[in-house]
XYZ file of C-alpha atoms in Angstrom:
631
model
C 16.540 -29.597 10.833
C 16.472 -25.897 11.731
C 13.062 -25.636 10.031
C 11.770 -28.635 11.962
C 12.938 -27.075 15.212
C 11.078 -23.877 14.354
C 7.927 -25.881 13.573
C 8.241 -27.656 16.899
C 8.780 -24.342 18.715
C 5.664 -22.889 17.075
C 3.660 -25.975 18.036
C 4.848 -25.758 21.634
C 3.985 -22.063 21.715
C 0.450 -22.783 20.537
C 0.056 -25.620 23.053
C 1.085 -23.220 25.828
C -1.672 -20.808 24.790
C -4.437 -23.408 24.968
C -6.979 -22.972 27.735
C -9.952 -25.026 28.846
C -12.245 -24.505 31.790
C -15.839 -24.164 32.928
C -18.068 -21.226 32.120
C -17.692 -20.099 35.740
C -13.891 -19.999 35.305
C -14.308 -18.150 32.016
C -16.382 -15.466 33.764
C -13.470 -14.895 36.144
C -11.231 -14.254 33.131
C -13.772 -11.854 31.631
C -14.101 -9.909 34.858
C -10.331 -9.504 34.956
C -9.968 -8.798 31.210
C -13.258 -7.472 29.747
C -11.718 -7.159 26.251
C -11.920 -10.954 25.942
C -15.648 -10.534 25.299
C -15.299 -7.980 22.488
C -17.269 -8.309 19.272
C -15.810 -9.365 15.929
C -15.805 -5.771 14.654
C -14.142 -4.512 17.824
C -11.459 -7.202 17.618
C -10.584 -6.230 14.033
C -10.389 -2.535 14.915
C -8.223 -3.207 17.980
C -5.954 -5.426 15.871
C -5.360 -2.521 13.459
C -4.998 0.008 16.276
C -2.535 -2.118 18.277
C -0.065 -2.084 15.374
C 0.296 1.667 15.820
C -0.922 4.847 14.120
C 1.241 7.617 12.664
C -0.019 11.092 11.814
C 1.782 12.550 8.777
C 0.729 15.905 7.295
C -2.780 15.473 8.648
C -3.181 11.963 7.190
C -3.313 8.983 9.518
C -1.116 6.063 8.541
C -1.940 2.664 10.024
C 1.153 0.503 10.463
C -0.984 -2.624 10.089
C -1.255 -1.997 6.334
C 2.327 -0.841 5.717
C 4.590 -3.098 3.701
C 1.730 -4.501 1.612
C -0.496 -1.598 0.543
C 1.113 1.529 -0.896
C -0.264 4.980 -1.616
C -3.710 4.248 -0.168
C -3.318 6.139 3.122
C -6.346 8.381 2.581
C -8.615 5.495 1.491
C -7.465 3.361 4.435
C -7.971 6.216 6.895
C -11.535 6.605 5.639
C -12.076 2.842 5.889
C -10.854 2.640 9.494
C -12.444 5.860 10.762
C -15.777 5.549 8.947
C -16.330 1.798 9.232
C -14.063 -0.169 11.579
C -14.027 2.378 14.409
C -17.789 3.125 14.619
C -18.591 -0.568 14.074
C -16.327 -1.429 17.017
C -18.376 1.054 19.096
C -21.583 -0.825 18.157
C -22.861 2.056 16.026
C -25.220 1.352 13.155
C -22.512 0.757 10.537
C -21.830 -2.533 12.328
C -25.052 -3.731 10.717
C -23.713 -3.099 7.226
C -21.806 -5.207 4.739
C -18.431 -3.652 3.950
C -18.144 -3.512 0.163
C -14.712 -2.605 -1.214
C -15.195 -1.172 -4.674
C -12.347 -0.368 -7.016
C -10.438 -1.214 -10.201
C -8.692 -4.534 -10.812
C -5.359 -5.069 -9.064
C -5.997 -2.030 -6.884
C -5.403 -3.765 -3.563
C -8.902 -4.952 -2.531
C -8.027 -8.636 -2.274
C -4.696 -7.811 -0.634
C -6.503 -5.736 1.998
C -8.907 -8.572 2.845
C -6.074 -11.108 2.919
C -4.186 -8.868 5.342
C -7.222 -8.758 7.631
C -7.520 -12.551 7.540
C -3.824 -13.220 8.155
C -3.813 -10.504 10.794
C -6.704 -12.111 12.683
C -4.950 -15.476 12.630
C -1.926 -13.913 14.335
C -3.947 -11.639 16.610
C -5.905 -14.500 18.194
C -2.545 -15.901 19.350
C -2.033 -12.774 21.481
C -3.589 -11.899 24.810
C -5.427 -8.841 23.442
C -6.922 -10.854 20.600
C -7.748 -14.041 22.525
C -11.101 -15.675 21.611
C -13.002 -18.153 23.784
C -15.868 -20.379 22.626
C -18.156 -23.097 23.902
C -16.127 -26.289 23.614
C -16.731 -28.476 20.549
C -19.209 -26.012 19.080
C -19.022 -26.109 15.250
C -19.834 -22.370 15.217
C -17.317 -21.467 17.973
C -20.179 -19.814 19.825
C -19.715 -16.978 22.309
C -19.954 -18.482 25.834
C -21.836 -15.401 27.063
C -24.840 -16.570 25.035
C -25.365 -19.001 27.939
C -26.544 -16.107 30.129
C -30.390 -16.176 30.097
C -32.164 -13.187 28.591
C -33.792 -12.152 31.887
C -30.364 -11.863 33.579
C -28.482 -9.994 30.860
C -29.303 -6.531 32.203
C -27.897 -7.577 35.608
C -24.825 -9.034 33.876
C -24.248 -5.776 31.982
C -24.504 -3.779 35.234
C -21.939 -6.005 36.936
C -19.490 -6.695 34.071
C -20.110 -3.595 31.891
C -20.411 -5.935 28.903
C -23.394 -6.007 26.547
C -24.453 -9.441 25.300
C -25.862 -9.725 21.776
C -27.210 -12.940 20.274
C -28.946 -16.089 21.449
C -27.731 -19.590 22.180
C -27.756 -21.758 19.071
C -30.173 -24.723 18.827
C -27.311 -27.212 19.140
C -25.854 -25.673 22.297
C -29.353 -25.204 23.743
C -29.849 -28.964 23.396
C -26.400 -29.742 24.802
C -27.003 -27.455 27.771
C -30.159 -29.335 28.673
C -28.985 -32.892 27.964
C -25.261 -32.820 28.809
C -25.159 -30.200 31.576
C -28.751 -30.436 32.914
C -29.220 -26.696 32.532
C -26.215 -25.756 34.681
C -24.542 -23.059 32.617
C -21.690 -22.746 35.114
C -20.530 -26.273 34.190
C -20.504 -25.791 30.410
C -16.967 -26.278 29.114
C -15.252 -23.366 27.389
C -12.033 -23.417 25.339
C -9.730 -20.914 23.707
C -9.793 -21.014 19.926
C -7.370 -19.736 17.295
C -8.617 -18.384 13.998
C -7.482 -20.224 10.886
C -8.819 -19.941 7.362
C -7.351 -23.345 6.492
C -9.053 -25.017 9.464
C -12.235 -22.969 8.962
C -12.175 -21.398 12.383
C -13.383 -17.790 12.601
C -12.652 -17.022 8.930
C -14.932 -17.952 6.055
C -14.589 -17.424 2.319
C -17.356 -17.693 -0.245
C -16.772 -17.513 -3.970
C -19.600 -17.631 -6.553
C -19.732 -20.458 -9.039
C -22.386 -21.883 -11.367
C -25.767 -20.814 -9.880
C -27.300 -24.085 -11.073
C -24.906 -26.247 -9.084
C -24.065 -24.064 -6.071
C -26.125 -24.863 -2.994
C -27.253 -22.478 -0.260
C -25.831 -25.088 2.132
C -22.409 -23.684 1.217
C -23.418 -20.692 3.321
C -25.700 -22.048 6.043
C -24.841 -25.741 6.443
C -27.072 -28.718 5.684
C -28.847 -31.755 7.087
C -26.734 -34.867 7.661
C -29.185 -37.477 6.390
C -27.057 -40.327 7.764
C -27.973 -39.224 11.307
C -31.749 -38.963 10.876
C -32.206 -42.628 11.742
C -30.321 -42.000 14.973
C -31.996 -38.747 16.010
C -35.365 -39.344 14.382
C -36.006 -35.892 12.938
C -34.557 -33.398 10.519
C -35.301 -30.676 13.078
C -32.993 -32.229 15.682
C -29.922 -29.926 15.841
C -27.638 -32.949 16.069
C -28.811 -34.019 12.614
C -27.613 -30.770 11.108
C -24.105 -29.946 9.940
C -23.317 -26.376 10.974
C -20.491 -26.236 8.460
C -21.528 -23.458 6.072
C -19.256 -20.462 5.596
C -21.519 -18.261 7.719
C -21.315 -20.827 10.521
C -17.567 -21.182 10.399
C -16.898 -17.442 10.110
C -18.764 -16.748 13.356
C -16.724 -14.574 15.774
C -14.464 -13.387 12.969
C -14.574 -12.407 9.309
C -16.572 -13.578 6.317
C -15.217 -12.744 2.853
C -17.501 -12.670 -0.164
C -15.343 -12.801 -3.260
C -16.930 -11.059 -6.250
C -20.078 -10.733 -4.154
C -22.238 -9.054 -6.782
C -21.777 -12.015 -9.116
C -23.598 -14.222 -6.605
C -27.062 -15.554 -7.279
C -29.774 -13.499 -5.527
C -30.798 -16.320 -3.175
C -27.331 -16.216 -1.585
C -27.475 -12.471 -1.039
C -30.893 -12.385 0.649
C -29.510 -14.405 3.561
C -27.286 -11.444 4.332
C -30.191 -9.081 4.969
C -31.119 -10.623 8.302
C -27.487 -11.352 9.210
C -26.389 -7.750 8.780
C -29.417 -6.067 10.329
C -30.334 -8.461 13.124
C -27.129 -10.483 13.572
C -28.750 -13.809 12.698
C -29.634 -16.032 9.735
C -32.012 -18.887 8.943
C -30.720 -22.430 8.608
C -32.770 -25.608 8.281
C -35.825 -26.104 10.477
C -34.523 -24.021 13.347
C -35.103 -20.676 14.885
C -32.837 -17.870 13.692
C -29.170 -18.581 14.436
C -27.066 -15.753 15.882
C -23.739 -14.920 14.270
C -21.181 -12.247 15.130
C -19.002 -11.669 12.102
C -17.844 -8.883 9.870
C -18.897 -9.376 6.268
C -16.515 -7.917 3.713
C -16.995 -8.140 -0.037
C -15.229 -6.679 -3.037
C -16.205 -5.826 -6.572
C -15.318 -3.544 -9.454
C -17.092 -0.330 -10.367
C -18.884 -1.686 -13.460
C -20.519 -4.539 -11.556
C -21.417 -2.207 -8.709
C -23.156 0.274 -11.024
C -25.079 -2.582 -12.626
C -26.059 -3.899 -9.181
C -27.460 -0.623 -7.826
C -29.343 0.070 -11.063
C -31.455 -3.041 -10.385
C -34.430 -2.000 -8.223
C -34.675 -5.498 -6.751
C -31.358 -4.930 -4.977
C -32.433 -1.797 -3.088
C -32.897 -3.611 0.249
C -29.433 -5.118 0.117
C -27.845 -1.931 -1.190
C -29.140 0.001 1.832
C -27.339 -2.492 4.052
C -23.941 -1.838 2.490
C -21.146 0.570 3.292
C -19.312 1.146 0.009
C -15.638 2.046 0.381
C -13.828 3.086 -2.809
C -10.330 1.594 -3.069
C -8.743 3.538 -5.944
C -5.380 3.008 -7.582
C -2.382 4.603 -5.920
C -1.563 8.027 -7.381
C 1.978 8.514 -6.035
C 4.959 7.642 -8.238
C 7.189 6.654 -5.307
C 4.516 4.332 -3.885
C 3.841 2.790 -7.306
C 7.554 2.034 -7.564
C 7.341 0.275 -4.180
C 4.452 -1.842 -5.511
C 6.606 -2.977 -8.450
C 9.565 -3.751 -6.189
C 7.334 -5.858 -3.933
C 5.906 -7.790 -6.897
C 9.391 -8.356 -8.336
C 10.771 -9.574 -5.005
C 7.943 -12.120 -4.855
C 8.776 -13.416 -8.351
C 11.656 -15.182 -10.087
C 12.745 -11.849 -11.599
C 14.547 -10.686 -8.462
C 17.931 -11.832 -9.800
C 17.637 -9.692 -12.946
C 19.411 -6.349 -12.688
C 16.971 -3.473 -13.062
C 18.806 -0.222 -13.757
C 18.090 2.780 -11.529
C 15.057 4.889 -12.542
C 13.577 2.034 -14.597
C 10.683 1.362 -12.235
C 10.277 5.089 -11.534
C 9.750 5.849 -15.233
C 7.311 2.931 -15.566
C 5.465 4.260 -12.505
C 5.266 7.744 -14.038
C 3.601 6.338 -17.152
C 1.167 4.316 -15.030
C 0.199 7.236 -12.779
C -0.347 9.499 -15.802
C -2.949 7.024 -17.108
C -4.840 7.285 -13.801
C -4.950 11.069 -13.456
C -7.677 13.346 -14.753
C -6.991 16.684 -16.457
C -7.453 19.496 -13.967
C -10.008 22.220 -14.582
C -7.223 24.697 -13.840
C -5.429 25.682 -17.039
C -2.027 26.079 -15.349
C -1.931 22.454 -14.127
C -0.610 19.902 -16.588
C -0.869 16.189 -15.820
C 2.894 16.105 -15.263
C 2.731 18.921 -12.702
C -0.157 17.139 -11.030
C 1.887 13.947 -10.924
C 4.752 15.761 -9.163
C 2.407 17.495 -6.703
C 0.673 14.232 -5.785
C 4.124 12.716 -5.243
C 4.859 15.380 -2.580
C 7.419 17.098 -4.819
C 7.877 20.860 -4.951
C 6.435 22.564 -8.019
C 7.111 26.266 -8.328
C 4.013 28.383 -7.755
C 2.009 25.688 -5.942
C 1.425 24.916 -2.264
C -0.016 22.098 -0.140
C -3.405 23.853 -0.277
C -3.347 23.549 -4.066
C -2.825 19.801 -3.753
C -5.824 19.518 -1.412
C -7.941 21.483 -3.909
C -6.766 19.281 -6.786
C -7.762 16.103 -4.938
C -11.250 17.492 -4.375
C -11.812 18.155 -8.091
C -12.661 14.537 -8.939
C -14.112 12.036 -6.466
C -13.409 9.136 -8.837
C -9.792 9.951 -9.718
C -7.706 6.791 -9.580
C -10.625 4.474 -10.350
C -9.347 3.809 -13.877
C -6.061 3.540 -15.747
C -3.278 0.983 -16.139
C -2.977 -1.582 -13.328
C 0.330 -2.719 -11.747
C 0.003 -6.255 -13.089
C 0.159 -4.985 -16.667
C 3.482 -3.256 -15.972
C 4.973 -6.296 -14.249
C 3.715 -8.543 -17.057
C 5.434 -6.331 -19.644
C 8.678 -6.330 -17.657
C 8.468 -10.127 -17.395
C 7.792 -10.413 -21.100
C 10.862 -8.309 -21.909
C 13.137 -10.386 -19.691
C 11.862 -13.756 -20.888
C 11.690 -12.895 -24.606
C 15.194 -11.437 -24.755
C 16.659 -13.506 -21.911
C 18.086 -10.274 -20.563
C 20.098 -10.113 -17.347
C 19.738 -6.324 -17.131
C 16.917 -4.038 -18.230
C 16.564 -0.264 -18.287
C 13.792 2.298 -18.617
C 13.907 2.267 -22.426
C 13.383 -1.512 -22.503
C 10.340 -1.182 -20.255
C 8.807 1.789 -22.100
C 9.241 -0.068 -25.388
C 7.551 -3.137 -23.912
C 4.703 -1.078 -22.433
C 4.123 0.475 -25.852
C 4.150 -2.888 -27.657
C 1.687 -4.367 -25.165
C -1.007 -1.735 -25.684
C -2.226 -3.461 -28.853
C -2.930 -6.648 -26.899
C -4.602 -4.990 -23.894
C -8.278 -6.070 -24.106
C -9.878 -3.114 -22.319
C -8.056 -0.178 -23.945
C -10.061 1.841 -26.485
C -8.554 3.530 -29.536
C -8.802 6.962 -27.854
C -7.168 5.646 -24.680
C -4.360 4.096 -26.692
C -3.560 7.464 -28.274
C -3.453 9.079 -24.821
C -1.290 6.280 -23.447
C 1.197 6.623 -26.315
C 1.452 10.321 -25.443
C 2.102 9.388 -21.794
C 4.887 7.028 -22.882
C 6.440 9.954 -24.782
C 6.173 12.155 -21.672
C 7.795 9.454 -19.550
C 10.536 9.050 -22.188
C 11.337 12.786 -22.029
C 11.508 12.624 -18.243
C 13.897 9.695 -18.527
C 16.072 11.615 -20.990
C 16.495 14.390 -18.405
C 17.157 11.902 -15.604
C 19.704 10.027 -17.721
C 21.613 13.208 -18.577
C 21.632 14.292 -14.934
C 22.832 10.850 -13.851
C 25.758 10.912 -16.278
C 26.429 14.537 -15.340
C 26.698 13.558 -11.674
C 28.940 10.609 -12.506
C 31.291 12.743 -14.632
C 31.401 15.457 -11.977
C 32.052 12.844 -9.296
C 35.017 11.658 -11.339
C 36.156 15.292 -11.406
C 35.413 15.900 -7.707
C 38.590 17.929 -7.169
C 37.694 20.145 -10.116
C 34.261 20.750 -8.576
C 35.771 21.698 -5.206
C 38.306 24.024 -6.850
C 35.584 25.707 -8.891
C 33.433 26.187 -5.788
C 36.306 27.658 -3.723
C 37.091 30.033 -6.567
C 33.438 31.086 -6.679
C 33.295 31.595 -2.896
C 36.440 33.764 -2.939
C 34.863 35.998 -5.543
C 31.498 36.121 -3.726
C 33.204 37.135 -0.484
C 35.102 39.924 -2.233
C 31.913 41.075 -3.999
C 29.813 41.199 -0.803
C 32.561 42.837 1.275
C 33.444 45.230 -1.564
C 37.088 44.172 -1.481
C 39.540 43.018 -4.132
C 41.224 39.697 -4.766
C 44.935 39.054 -5.068
C 46.269 37.391 -8.193
C 48.055 34.217 -6.961
C 50.801 34.586 -9.596
C 51.517 38.332 -9.824
C 50.239 39.452 -6.425
C 48.277 42.240 -8.111
C 44.864 43.270 -6.800
C 41.913 42.588 -9.090
C 38.117 43.014 -9.095
C 35.830 39.983 -8.346
C 35.324 37.910 -11.489
C 31.727 38.762 -12.361
C 31.804 36.624 -15.503
C 32.799 33.531 -13.505
C 30.136 34.121 -10.838
C 27.370 34.678 -13.385
C 28.388 31.646 -15.443
C 27.733 29.526 -12.340
C 24.613 31.299 -11.053
C 22.890 31.227 -14.443
C 23.029 27.407 -14.336
C 20.229 27.455 -11.728
C 18.300 30.447 -13.082
C 19.599 33.181 -10.769
C 18.676 36.432 -12.494
C 20.759 39.623 -12.584
C 18.458 41.179 -9.976
C 18.618 38.125 -7.716
C 22.404 37.638 -7.784
C 23.175 39.925 -4.812
C 20.646 38.272 -2.384
C 21.858 34.835 -3.486
C 25.502 35.699 -2.830
C 24.640 37.225 0.541
C 22.704 34.072 1.436
C 25.840 32.007 0.679
C 27.940 34.193 3.015
C 25.333 33.945 5.793
C 25.397 30.147 5.447
C 29.222 30.132 5.670
C 29.062 32.297 8.841
C 26.434 30.044 10.403
C 28.631 26.989 9.781
C 31.659 28.793 11.228
C 29.782 29.695 14.427
C 28.879 26.027 14.914
C 32.476 24.957 14.295
C 31.478 23.206 11.063
C 33.257 23.452 7.743
C 31.325 24.757 4.748
C 32.047 22.381 1.893
C 30.819 21.200 -1.497
C 27.751 19.485 0.028
C 26.665 22.348 2.342
C 24.396 24.300 -0.015
C 22.182 22.243 -2.301
C 21.486 24.924 -4.941
C 25.139 25.993 -5.100
C 26.207 22.371 -5.471
C 23.703 21.929 -8.310
C 25.029 25.086 -10.014
C 28.647 23.899 -9.715
C 27.714 20.475 -11.106
C 25.853 21.979 -14.062
C 28.651 24.422 -14.807
C 31.282 21.717 -14.685
C 29.159 19.400 -16.799
C 28.541 22.166 -19.334
C 32.297 22.579 -19.607
C 32.688 18.775 -19.858
C 29.794 18.243 -22.274
C 32.026 18.109 -25.315
C 34.234 15.585 -23.532
C 31.146 13.465 -22.772
C 29.928 13.649 -26.366
C 33.276 12.685 -27.793
C 33.968 10.011 -25.200
C 30.595 8.263 -25.474
C 30.106 8.498 -29.224
C 33.504 7.603 -30.657
C 33.748 4.052 -31.924
C 37.477 3.818 -31.336
C 38.274 5.810 -28.183
C 41.922 6.532 -27.486
C 43.615 5.509 -24.256
C 42.764 8.764 -22.465
C 39.115 8.621 -23.511
C 38.869 4.966 -22.535
C 40.275 5.801 -19.114
C 37.643 8.497 -18.611
C 34.894 6.140 -19.728
C 36.020 3.485 -17.273
C 36.154 6.036 -14.444
C 32.583 7.143 -15.114
C 31.346 3.543 -15.455
C 33.016 2.694 -12.141
C 31.277 5.686 -10.520
C 27.888 4.642 -11.916
C 28.410 1.100 -10.611
C 29.881 1.962 -7.210
C 27.819 5.037 -6.354
C 24.540 4.899 -8.269
C 23.469 1.244 -8.380
C 24.175 0.320 -12.021
C 25.953 -2.792 -13.186
C 28.594 -2.663 -15.923
C 26.139 -3.442 -18.728
C 23.476 -0.923 -17.701
C 26.136 1.760 -17.022
C 27.590 1.369 -20.518
C 24.067 1.386 -22.010
C 23.336 4.628 -20.151
C 26.553 6.302 -21.386
C 25.871 5.336 -24.991
C 22.285 6.610 -24.758
C 23.257 9.951 -23.194
C 25.995 10.314 -25.798
C 23.367 9.899 -28.527
C 21.137 12.500 -26.807
C 23.971 15.035 -26.647
C 24.861 14.464 -30.291
C 21.348 15.194 -31.576
């Protein structure tokens, strides 16, 4: 019943938004709120803009696309700033078809779907409200009622430019139903809906022999010819083609370049002049954004055909490449999993990250710079620090190849392999090794992978496996150290006592004998060497630690185990190095004694409680790391 109440509430909300009045009353609304008369392109741009814009590191992020599209900030910024924004300002790009070109499963269809769903919601708001001549099958702009000779005066008074002419059907209705009195013509508020074919049209190519141009432009209703006496009577024509129904909003051409040529030629006049030919009528005005999508192969084939030059010049091609950030790729997988029946399966930490690393490696191109490996490039693109490289280096890397990200493994392949693993083995928990194994097995069945590509991809799986090995060891290291938290704190305090004595050139007191003794250089170096502090760099590092302690003291804060990231890492590594033999013995013995079993259980509990594993995946991780340490 709660659902029914929500449905009723939504229905009541929509009823409250309905409006109907004369054209004269509509003009009062327009004078008060000029944005009600905005064009289709302007409405789409304002919809995106109203959701908010964030500027991060010089890249604009549009909140409208967040949550659905990941790692495409630069492509989306180019799309909005080079197409939507100038088109909204009535610049020449408004007269172009927007063609999204990119690899399969790269986000093109998702982007268009977001625009369509967004428009449906936006027309329910005040800023996105759309008004049309009542009962018009094309939801025509009421301002088309203003005669041509008065439009300059209208623009002077209302500061609104009118584009387009009254359709044949509404011209007839104006004369017969309203006797030429435009002020009496009834106007209504409309709400875009793809399902109801209001303001959003979708055209998908099918068999050229059976598909009719009427799918785009409407057709004659032969049953009415006896009533109206002529095929050229507008009332005998069904204005129900996709171009008719998409008027005032958005028209999507799915796989546009697969369409028969006769369907594409209709777009020439529509894009350039804002009208199209239908039946035995004058040109019919339409205000709609045309968006199409295709892959690179079909696009190259299309532009190589000289016959398509006229249409090609009326396109704005926007590349939509694959995402090239590991973190964003991981978000894509999480989104796809949450939308599936796999969401109840436990996926061990780092599993999707390692899969994402493999996928991104397949999309990157080898840099012309000899000191940049693909792995370093992967880390740099993921906004991670790589020693010796800066943000300027990342900018330079991205400029090396204009087509980087236009090929490689797509997200669906990864999700399909994860699904296959779960279903085939009926597993309730999977880890990175399961996924890498499945990705490797699936390469033989991938239809578009060449022999050379397969060899490269196998190498990338090996690279991802090595990265996982390091992550796994660090994860177990952290869990063991966490279980020995007091030992870590004691070791750090001991180190700090010695550092303070070293920097102040004082001596320490033996806690048992009370004798004075020199700072323990061996202890300090054994810790500092864990993070690569050289002999020459030890003094500055120790002084930096003391400065940090003083800064905390001045602020009344206590310097503890978590206060210095590099020192904490050094302590963890030192402690783990000392515990490594314990880890090897504990994880590899087939019959652990009571003490070993207790330690194992403590570490498993830490992995479960603190790091997101379940009992099965935690035990799998310990066994695997044990095998790595025993090699």
